[in-house]
Short mmCIF file of N, CA and C in Angstrom, two decimals:
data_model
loop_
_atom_site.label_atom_id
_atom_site.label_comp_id
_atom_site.label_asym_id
_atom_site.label_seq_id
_atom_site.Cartn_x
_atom_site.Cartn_y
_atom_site.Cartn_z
N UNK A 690 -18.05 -29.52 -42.63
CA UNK A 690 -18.60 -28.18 -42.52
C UNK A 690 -18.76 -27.82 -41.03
N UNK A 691 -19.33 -28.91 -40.32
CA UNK A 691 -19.25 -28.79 -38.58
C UNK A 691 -17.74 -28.34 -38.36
N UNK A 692 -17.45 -28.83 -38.80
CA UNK A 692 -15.35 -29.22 -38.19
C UNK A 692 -15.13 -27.35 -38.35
N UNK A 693 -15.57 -27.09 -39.91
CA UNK A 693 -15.13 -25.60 -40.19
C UNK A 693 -15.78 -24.90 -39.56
N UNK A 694 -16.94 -24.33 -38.93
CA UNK A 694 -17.78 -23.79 -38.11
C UNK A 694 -17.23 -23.92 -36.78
N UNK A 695 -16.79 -25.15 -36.28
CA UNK A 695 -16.25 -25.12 -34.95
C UNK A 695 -14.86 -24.49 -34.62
N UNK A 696 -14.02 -24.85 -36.05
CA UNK A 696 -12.60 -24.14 -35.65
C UNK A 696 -12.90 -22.49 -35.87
N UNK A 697 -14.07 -21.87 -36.67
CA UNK A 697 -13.70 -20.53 -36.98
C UNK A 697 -14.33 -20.02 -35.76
N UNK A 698 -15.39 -20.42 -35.21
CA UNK A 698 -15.83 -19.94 -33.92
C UNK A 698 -14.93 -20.55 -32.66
N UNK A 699 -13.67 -21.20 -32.68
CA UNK A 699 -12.91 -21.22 -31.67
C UNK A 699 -11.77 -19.78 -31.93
N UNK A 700 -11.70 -19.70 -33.58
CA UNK A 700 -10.48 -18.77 -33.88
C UNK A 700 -11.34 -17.45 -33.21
N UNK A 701 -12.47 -17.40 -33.83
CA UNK A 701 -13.41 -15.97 -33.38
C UNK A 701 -13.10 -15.62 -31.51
N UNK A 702 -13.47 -16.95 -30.99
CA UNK A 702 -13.41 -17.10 -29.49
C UNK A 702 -11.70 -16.28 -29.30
N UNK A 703 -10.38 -16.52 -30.02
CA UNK A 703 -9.14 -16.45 -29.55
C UNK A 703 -9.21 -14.80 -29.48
N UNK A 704 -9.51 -14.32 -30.74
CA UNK A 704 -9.73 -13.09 -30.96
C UNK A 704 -10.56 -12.17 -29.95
N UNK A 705 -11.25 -12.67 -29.58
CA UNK A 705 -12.33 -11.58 -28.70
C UNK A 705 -11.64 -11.87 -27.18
N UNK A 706 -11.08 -13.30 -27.05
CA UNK A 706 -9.87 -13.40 -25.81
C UNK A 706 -8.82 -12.50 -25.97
N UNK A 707 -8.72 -12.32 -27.08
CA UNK A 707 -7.09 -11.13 -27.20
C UNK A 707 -7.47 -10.21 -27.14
N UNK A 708 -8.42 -9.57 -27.63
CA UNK A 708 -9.16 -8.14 -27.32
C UNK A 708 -8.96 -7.96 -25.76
N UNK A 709 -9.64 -8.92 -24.88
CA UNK A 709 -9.78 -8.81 -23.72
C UNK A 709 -8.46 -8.68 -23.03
N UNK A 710 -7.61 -9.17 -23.31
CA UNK A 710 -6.40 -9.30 -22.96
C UNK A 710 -5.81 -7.92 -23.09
N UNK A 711 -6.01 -7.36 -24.22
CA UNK A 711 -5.35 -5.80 -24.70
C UNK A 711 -6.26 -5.19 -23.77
N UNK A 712 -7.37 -5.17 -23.30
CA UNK A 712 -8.39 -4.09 -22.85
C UNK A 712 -7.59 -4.22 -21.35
N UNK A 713 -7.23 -5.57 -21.29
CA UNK A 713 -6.97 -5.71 -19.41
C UNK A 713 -5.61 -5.38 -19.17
N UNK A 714 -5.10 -5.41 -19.81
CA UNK A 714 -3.68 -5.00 -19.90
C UNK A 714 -3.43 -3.19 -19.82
N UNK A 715 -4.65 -2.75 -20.59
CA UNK A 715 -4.24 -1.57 -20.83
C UNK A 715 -5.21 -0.97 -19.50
N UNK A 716 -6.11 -1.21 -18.93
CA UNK A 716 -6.47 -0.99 -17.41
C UNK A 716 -5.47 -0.96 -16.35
N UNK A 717 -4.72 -2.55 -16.43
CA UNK A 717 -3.83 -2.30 -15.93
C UNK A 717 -2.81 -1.21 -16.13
N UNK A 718 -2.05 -0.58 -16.61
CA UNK A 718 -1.66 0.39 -17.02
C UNK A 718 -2.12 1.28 -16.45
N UNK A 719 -3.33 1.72 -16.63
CA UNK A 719 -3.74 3.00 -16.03
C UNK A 719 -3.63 3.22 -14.58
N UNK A 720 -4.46 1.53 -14.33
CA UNK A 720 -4.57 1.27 -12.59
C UNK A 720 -2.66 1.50 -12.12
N UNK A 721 -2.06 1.04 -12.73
CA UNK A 721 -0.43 1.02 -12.75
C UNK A 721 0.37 2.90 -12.77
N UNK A 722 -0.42 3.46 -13.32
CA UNK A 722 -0.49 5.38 -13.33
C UNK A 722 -1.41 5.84 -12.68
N UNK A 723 -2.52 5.70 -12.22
CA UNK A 723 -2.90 6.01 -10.90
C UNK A 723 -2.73 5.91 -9.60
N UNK A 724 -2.04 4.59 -9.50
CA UNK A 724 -1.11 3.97 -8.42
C UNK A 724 0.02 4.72 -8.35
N UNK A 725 0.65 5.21 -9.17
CA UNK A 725 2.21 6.12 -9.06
C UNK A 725 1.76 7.74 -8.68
N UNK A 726 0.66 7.75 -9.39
CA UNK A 726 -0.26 9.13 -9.05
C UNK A 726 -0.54 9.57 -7.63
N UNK A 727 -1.21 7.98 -7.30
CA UNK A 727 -1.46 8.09 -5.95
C UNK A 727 -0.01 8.32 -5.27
N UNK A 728 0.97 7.35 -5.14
CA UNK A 728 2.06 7.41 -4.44
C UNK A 728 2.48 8.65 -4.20
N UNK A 729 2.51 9.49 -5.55
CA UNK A 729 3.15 10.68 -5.56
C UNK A 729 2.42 11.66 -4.67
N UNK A 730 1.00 11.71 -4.81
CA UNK A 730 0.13 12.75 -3.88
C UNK A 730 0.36 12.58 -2.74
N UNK A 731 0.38 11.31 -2.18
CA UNK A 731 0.52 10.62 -1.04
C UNK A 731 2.11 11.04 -0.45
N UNK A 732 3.01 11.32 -0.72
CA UNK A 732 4.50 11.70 -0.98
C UNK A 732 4.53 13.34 -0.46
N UNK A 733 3.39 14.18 -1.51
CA UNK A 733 3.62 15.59 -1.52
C UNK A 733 2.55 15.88 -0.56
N UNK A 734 1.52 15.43 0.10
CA UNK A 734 0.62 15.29 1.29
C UNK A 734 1.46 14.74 2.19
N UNK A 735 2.38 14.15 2.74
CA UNK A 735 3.49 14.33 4.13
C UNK A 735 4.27 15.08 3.84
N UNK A 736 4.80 15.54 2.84
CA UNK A 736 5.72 16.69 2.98
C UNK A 736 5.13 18.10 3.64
N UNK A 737 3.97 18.75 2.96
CA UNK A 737 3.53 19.05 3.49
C UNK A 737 2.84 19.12 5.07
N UNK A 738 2.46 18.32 5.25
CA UNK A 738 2.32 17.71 6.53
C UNK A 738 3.34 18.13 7.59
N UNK A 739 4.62 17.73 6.97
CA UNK A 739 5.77 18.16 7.43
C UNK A 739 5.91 19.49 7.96
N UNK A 740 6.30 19.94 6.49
CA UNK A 740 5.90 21.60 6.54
C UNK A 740 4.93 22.03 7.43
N UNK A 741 4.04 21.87 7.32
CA UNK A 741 2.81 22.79 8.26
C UNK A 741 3.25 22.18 9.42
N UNK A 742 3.55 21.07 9.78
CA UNK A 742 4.07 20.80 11.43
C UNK A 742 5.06 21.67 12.08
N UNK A 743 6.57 21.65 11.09
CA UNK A 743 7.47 22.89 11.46
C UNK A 743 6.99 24.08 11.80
N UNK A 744 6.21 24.67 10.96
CA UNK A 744 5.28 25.91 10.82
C UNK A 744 4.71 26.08 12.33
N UNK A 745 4.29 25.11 12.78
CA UNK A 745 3.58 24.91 13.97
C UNK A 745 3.97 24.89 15.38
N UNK A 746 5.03 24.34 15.22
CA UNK A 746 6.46 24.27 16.17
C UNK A 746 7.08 26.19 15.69
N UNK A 747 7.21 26.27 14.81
CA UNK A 747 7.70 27.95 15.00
C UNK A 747 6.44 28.85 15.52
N UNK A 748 5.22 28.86 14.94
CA UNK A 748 4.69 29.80 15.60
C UNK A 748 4.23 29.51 17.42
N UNK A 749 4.45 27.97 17.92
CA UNK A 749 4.19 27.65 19.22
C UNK A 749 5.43 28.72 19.99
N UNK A 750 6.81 28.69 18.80
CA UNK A 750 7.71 29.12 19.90
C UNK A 750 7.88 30.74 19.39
N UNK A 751 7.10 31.13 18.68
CA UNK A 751 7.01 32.68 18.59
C UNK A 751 5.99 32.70 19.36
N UNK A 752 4.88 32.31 19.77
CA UNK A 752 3.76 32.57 20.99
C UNK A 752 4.39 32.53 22.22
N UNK A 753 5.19 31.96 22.68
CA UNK A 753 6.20 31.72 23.71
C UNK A 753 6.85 33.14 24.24
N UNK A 754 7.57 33.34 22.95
CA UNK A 754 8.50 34.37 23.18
C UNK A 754 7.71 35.59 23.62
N UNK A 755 6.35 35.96 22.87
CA UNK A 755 5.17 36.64 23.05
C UNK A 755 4.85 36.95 24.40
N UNK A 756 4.67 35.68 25.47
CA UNK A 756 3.53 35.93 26.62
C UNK A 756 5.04 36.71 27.19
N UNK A 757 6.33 35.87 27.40
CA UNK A 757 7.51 35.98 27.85
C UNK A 757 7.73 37.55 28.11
N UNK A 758 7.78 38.03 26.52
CA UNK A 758 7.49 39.67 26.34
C UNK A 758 6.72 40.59 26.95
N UNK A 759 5.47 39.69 27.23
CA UNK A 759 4.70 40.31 28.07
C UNK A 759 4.44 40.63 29.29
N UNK A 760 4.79 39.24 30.02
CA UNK A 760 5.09 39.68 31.34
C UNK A 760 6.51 40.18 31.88
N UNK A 761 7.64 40.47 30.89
CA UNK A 761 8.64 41.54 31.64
C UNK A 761 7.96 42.94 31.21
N UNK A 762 7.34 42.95 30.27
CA UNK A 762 6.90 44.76 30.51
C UNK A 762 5.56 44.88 31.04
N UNK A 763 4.91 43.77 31.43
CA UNK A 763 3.44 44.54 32.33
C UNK A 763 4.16 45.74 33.40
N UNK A 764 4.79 45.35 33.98
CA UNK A 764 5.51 46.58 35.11
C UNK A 764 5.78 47.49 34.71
N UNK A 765 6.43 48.06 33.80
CA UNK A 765 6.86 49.24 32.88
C UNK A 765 6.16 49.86 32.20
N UNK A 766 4.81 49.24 31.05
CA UNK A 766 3.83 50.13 30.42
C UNK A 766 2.59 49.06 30.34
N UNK A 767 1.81 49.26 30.73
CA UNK A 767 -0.09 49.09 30.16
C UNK A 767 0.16 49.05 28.58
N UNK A 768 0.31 50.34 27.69
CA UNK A 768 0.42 50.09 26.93
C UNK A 768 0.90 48.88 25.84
N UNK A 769 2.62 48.86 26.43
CA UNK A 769 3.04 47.49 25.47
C UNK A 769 2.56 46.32 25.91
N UNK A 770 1.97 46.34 27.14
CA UNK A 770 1.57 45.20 27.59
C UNK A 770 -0.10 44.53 26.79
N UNK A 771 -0.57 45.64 26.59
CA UNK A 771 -1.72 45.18 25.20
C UNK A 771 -1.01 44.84 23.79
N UNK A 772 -0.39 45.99 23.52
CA UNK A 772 0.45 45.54 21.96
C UNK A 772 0.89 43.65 22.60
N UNK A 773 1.82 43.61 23.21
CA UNK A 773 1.93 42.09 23.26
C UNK A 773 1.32 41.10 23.45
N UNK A 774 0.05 41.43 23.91
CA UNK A 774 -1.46 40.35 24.62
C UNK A 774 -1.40 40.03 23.13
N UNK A 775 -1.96 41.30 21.85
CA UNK A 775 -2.65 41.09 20.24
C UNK A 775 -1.75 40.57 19.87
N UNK A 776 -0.28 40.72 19.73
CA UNK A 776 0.79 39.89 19.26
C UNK A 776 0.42 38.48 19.37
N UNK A 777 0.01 37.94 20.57
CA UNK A 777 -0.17 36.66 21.26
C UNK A 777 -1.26 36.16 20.62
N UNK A 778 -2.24 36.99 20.34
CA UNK A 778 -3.58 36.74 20.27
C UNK A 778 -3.32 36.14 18.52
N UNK A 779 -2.61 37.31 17.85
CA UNK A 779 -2.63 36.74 16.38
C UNK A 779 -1.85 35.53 15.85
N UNK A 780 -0.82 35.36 16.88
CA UNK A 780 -0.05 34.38 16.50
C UNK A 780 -0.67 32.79 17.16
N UNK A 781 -1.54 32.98 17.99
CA UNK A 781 -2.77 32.16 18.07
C UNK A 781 -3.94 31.67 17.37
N UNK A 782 -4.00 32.50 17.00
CA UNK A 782 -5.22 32.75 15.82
C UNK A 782 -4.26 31.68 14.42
N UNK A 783 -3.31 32.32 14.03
CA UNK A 783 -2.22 31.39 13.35
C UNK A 783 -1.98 29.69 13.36
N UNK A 784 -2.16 29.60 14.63
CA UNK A 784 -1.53 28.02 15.17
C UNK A 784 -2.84 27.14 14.83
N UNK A 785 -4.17 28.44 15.74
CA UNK A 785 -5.46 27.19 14.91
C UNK A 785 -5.78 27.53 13.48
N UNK A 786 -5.33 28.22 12.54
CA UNK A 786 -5.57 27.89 10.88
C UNK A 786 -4.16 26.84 10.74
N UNK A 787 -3.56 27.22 11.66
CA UNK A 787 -2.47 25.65 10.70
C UNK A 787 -2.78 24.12 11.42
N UNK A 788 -3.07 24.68 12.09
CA UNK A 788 -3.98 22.89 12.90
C UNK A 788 -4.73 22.38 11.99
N UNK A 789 -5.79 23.78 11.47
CA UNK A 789 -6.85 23.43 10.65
C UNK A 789 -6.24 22.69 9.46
N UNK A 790 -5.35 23.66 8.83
CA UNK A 790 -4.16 22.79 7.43
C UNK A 790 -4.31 21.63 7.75
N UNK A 791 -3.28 21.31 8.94
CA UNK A 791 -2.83 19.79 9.36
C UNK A 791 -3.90 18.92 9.49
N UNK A 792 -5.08 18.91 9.99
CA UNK A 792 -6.24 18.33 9.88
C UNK A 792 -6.89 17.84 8.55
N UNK A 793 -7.04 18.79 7.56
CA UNK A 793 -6.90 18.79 6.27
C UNK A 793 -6.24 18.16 5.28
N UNK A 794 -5.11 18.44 5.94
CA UNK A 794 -3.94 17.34 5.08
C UNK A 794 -4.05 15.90 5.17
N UNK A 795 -4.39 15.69 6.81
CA UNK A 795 -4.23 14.72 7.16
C UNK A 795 -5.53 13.96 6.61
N UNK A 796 -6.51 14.44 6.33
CA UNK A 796 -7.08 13.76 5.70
C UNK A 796 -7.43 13.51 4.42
N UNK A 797 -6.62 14.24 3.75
CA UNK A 797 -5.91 14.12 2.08
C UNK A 797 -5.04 12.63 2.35
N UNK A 798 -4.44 12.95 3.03
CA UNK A 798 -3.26 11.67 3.59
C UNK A 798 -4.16 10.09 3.53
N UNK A 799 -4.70 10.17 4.54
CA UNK A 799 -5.76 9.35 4.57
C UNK A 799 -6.49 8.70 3.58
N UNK A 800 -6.97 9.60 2.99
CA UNK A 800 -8.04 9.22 1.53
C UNK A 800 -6.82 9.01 0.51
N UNK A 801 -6.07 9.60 0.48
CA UNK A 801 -4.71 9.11 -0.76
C UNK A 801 -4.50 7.74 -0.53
N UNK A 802 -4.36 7.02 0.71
CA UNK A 802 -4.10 5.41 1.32
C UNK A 802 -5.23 4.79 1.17
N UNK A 803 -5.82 5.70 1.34
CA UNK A 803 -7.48 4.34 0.95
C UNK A 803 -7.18 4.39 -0.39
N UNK A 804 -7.34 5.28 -1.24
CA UNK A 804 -7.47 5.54 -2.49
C UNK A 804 -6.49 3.89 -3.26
N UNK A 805 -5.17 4.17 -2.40
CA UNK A 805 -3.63 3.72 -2.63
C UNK A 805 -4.10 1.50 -2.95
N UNK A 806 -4.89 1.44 -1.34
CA UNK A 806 -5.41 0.24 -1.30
C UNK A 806 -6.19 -0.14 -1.94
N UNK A 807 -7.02 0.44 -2.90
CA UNK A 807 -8.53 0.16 -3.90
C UNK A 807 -7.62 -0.37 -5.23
N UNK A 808 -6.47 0.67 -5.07
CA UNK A 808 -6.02 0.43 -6.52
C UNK A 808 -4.93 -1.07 -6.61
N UNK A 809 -4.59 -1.13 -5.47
CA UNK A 809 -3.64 -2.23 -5.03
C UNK A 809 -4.74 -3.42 -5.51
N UNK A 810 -5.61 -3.33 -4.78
CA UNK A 810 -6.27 -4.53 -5.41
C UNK A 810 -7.33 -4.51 -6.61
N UNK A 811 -7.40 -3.42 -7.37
CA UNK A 811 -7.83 -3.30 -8.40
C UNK A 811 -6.49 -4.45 -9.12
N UNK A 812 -5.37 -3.91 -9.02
CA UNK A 812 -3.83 -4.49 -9.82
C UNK A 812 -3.76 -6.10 -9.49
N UNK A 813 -4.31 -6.32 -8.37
CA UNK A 813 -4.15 -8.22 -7.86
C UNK A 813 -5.31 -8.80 -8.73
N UNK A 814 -6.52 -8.55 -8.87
CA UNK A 814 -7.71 -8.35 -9.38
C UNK A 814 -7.42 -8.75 -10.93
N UNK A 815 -6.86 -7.87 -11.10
CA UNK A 815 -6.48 -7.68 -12.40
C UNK A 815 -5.34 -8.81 -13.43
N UNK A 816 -4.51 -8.79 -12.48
CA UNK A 816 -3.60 -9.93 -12.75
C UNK A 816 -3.68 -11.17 -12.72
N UNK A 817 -4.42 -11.59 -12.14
CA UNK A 817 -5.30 -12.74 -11.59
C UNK A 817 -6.07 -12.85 -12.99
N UNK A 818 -7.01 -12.08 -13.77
CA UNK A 818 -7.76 -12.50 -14.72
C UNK A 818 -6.52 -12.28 -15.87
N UNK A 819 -5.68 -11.97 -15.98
CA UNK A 819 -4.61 -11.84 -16.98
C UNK A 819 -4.14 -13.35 -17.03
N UNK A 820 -3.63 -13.85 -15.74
CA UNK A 820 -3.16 -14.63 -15.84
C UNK A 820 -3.83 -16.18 -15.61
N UNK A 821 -5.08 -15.91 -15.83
CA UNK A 821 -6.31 -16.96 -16.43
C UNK A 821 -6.52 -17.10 -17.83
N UNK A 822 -6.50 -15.60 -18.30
CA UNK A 822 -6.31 -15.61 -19.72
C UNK A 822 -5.55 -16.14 -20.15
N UNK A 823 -4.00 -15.89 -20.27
CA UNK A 823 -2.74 -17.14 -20.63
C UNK A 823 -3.44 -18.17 -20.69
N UNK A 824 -3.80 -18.65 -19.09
CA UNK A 824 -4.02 -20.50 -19.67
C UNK A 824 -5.11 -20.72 -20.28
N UNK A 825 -5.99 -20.22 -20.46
CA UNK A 825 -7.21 -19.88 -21.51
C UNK A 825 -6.64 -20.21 -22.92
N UNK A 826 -5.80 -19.05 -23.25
CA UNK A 826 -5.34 -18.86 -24.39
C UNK A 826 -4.38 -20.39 -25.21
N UNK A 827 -3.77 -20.91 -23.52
CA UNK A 827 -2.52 -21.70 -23.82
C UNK A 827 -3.70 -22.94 -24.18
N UNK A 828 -4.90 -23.28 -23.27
CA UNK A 828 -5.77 -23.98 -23.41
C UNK A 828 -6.61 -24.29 -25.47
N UNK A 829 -6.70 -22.88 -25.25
CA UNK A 829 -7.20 -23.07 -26.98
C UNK A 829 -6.13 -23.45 -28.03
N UNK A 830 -5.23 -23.13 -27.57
CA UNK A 830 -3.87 -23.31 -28.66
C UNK A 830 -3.47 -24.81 -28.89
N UNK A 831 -3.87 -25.06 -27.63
CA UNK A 831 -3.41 -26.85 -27.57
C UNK A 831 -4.36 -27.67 -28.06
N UNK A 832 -6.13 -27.11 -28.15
CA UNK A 832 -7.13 -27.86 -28.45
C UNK A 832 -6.79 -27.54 -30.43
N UNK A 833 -6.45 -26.51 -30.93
CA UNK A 833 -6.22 -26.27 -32.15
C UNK A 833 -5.21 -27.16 -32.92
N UNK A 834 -4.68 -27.25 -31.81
CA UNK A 834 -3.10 -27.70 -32.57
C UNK A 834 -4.07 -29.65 -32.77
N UNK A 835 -4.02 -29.83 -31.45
CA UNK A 835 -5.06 -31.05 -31.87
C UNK A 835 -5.89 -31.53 -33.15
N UNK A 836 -6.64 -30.19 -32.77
CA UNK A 836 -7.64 -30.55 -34.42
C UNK A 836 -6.88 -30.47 -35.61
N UNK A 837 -5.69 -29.47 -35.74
CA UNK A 837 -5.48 -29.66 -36.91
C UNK A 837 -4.64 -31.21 -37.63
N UNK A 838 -4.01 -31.36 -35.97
CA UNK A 838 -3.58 -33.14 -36.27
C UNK A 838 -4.51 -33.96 -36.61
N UNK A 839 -6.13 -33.71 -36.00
CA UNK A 839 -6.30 -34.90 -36.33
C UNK A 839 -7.66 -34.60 -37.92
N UNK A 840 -7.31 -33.35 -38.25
CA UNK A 840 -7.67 -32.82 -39.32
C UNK A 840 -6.83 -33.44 -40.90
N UNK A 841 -5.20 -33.38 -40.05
CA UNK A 841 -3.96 -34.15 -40.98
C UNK A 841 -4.37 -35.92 -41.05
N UNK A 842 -4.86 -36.19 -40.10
CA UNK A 842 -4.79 -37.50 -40.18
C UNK A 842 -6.04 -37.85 -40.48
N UNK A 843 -7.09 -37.40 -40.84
CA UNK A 843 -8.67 -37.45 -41.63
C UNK A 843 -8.31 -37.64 -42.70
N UNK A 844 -7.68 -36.72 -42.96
CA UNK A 844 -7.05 -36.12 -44.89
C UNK A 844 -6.33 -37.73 -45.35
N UNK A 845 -5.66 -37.49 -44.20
CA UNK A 845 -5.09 -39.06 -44.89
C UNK A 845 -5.11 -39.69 -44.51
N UNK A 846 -6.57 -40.69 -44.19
CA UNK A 846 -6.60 -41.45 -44.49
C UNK A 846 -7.71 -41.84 -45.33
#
């Protein structure tokens, strides 16, 4: 009756090990789609990045062309020579909201890589107790197989 009590609470033990096994497996998974999640944000946060840099480089060289504009007609009119100062002024005004972007991004960028590294070792973490489980599992299988030999060889003798 001991013998039966001990094997059903080892079988009980395999079971609530396999549970665990499905639960960690399927974490993994997720941690495994948040990780691609991440990659991907992390992917469309330098593109961007990108983008707003170009952006940045064009309006530096439309501000350019601006002052340029301005000082061949200070001599000729007062007038256009203000229209081109505000030209200058707005396309300034421009360069620091896309700095601001780029700042922004960049720290989307940032937190996406931290984010990227938590999950990296959430996945090592993870695999590591997966692959404790196996020999866990391989461990009970071999103590079973035992008992039932020497369960065969009780019987008969």
């Amino acid at each position: 009756a001991r013998f039966q009590q001990r094997l059903m609470a080892l079988v009980g033990e395999k079971e609530a090990l396999s549970r665990r096994v499905r639960s960690l497996e399927q974490k993994l998974a997720r941690a495994d789609v948040a990780l691609q999640s991440a990659l991907d944000d992390k992917s469309d946060t330098q593109a961007a990045v990108r983008a707003a840099e170009r952006k940045l480089q064009e309006a530096d060289a439309v501000s350019e062309r601006h002052r340029a504009a301005l000082d061949a007609q200070k001599a000729r009119h007062e007038l256009l020579a203000r229209l081109a100062d505000e030209q200058a002024t707005e396309a300034t005004r421009r360069i620091g909201e896309q700095a601001q972007q780029i700042h922004a991004l960049t720290e989307q960028l940032s937190s996406a890589t931290s984010n990227l590294g938590g999950l990296r070792a959430c996945q090592r973490s993870s695999e590591e107790l997966i692959d404790s489980f196996h020999t866990k599992i391989a461990e009970i299988s071999f103590i079973l197989e035992n008992m039932r030999q020497a369960e065969r060889v009780c019987r008969s003798t």
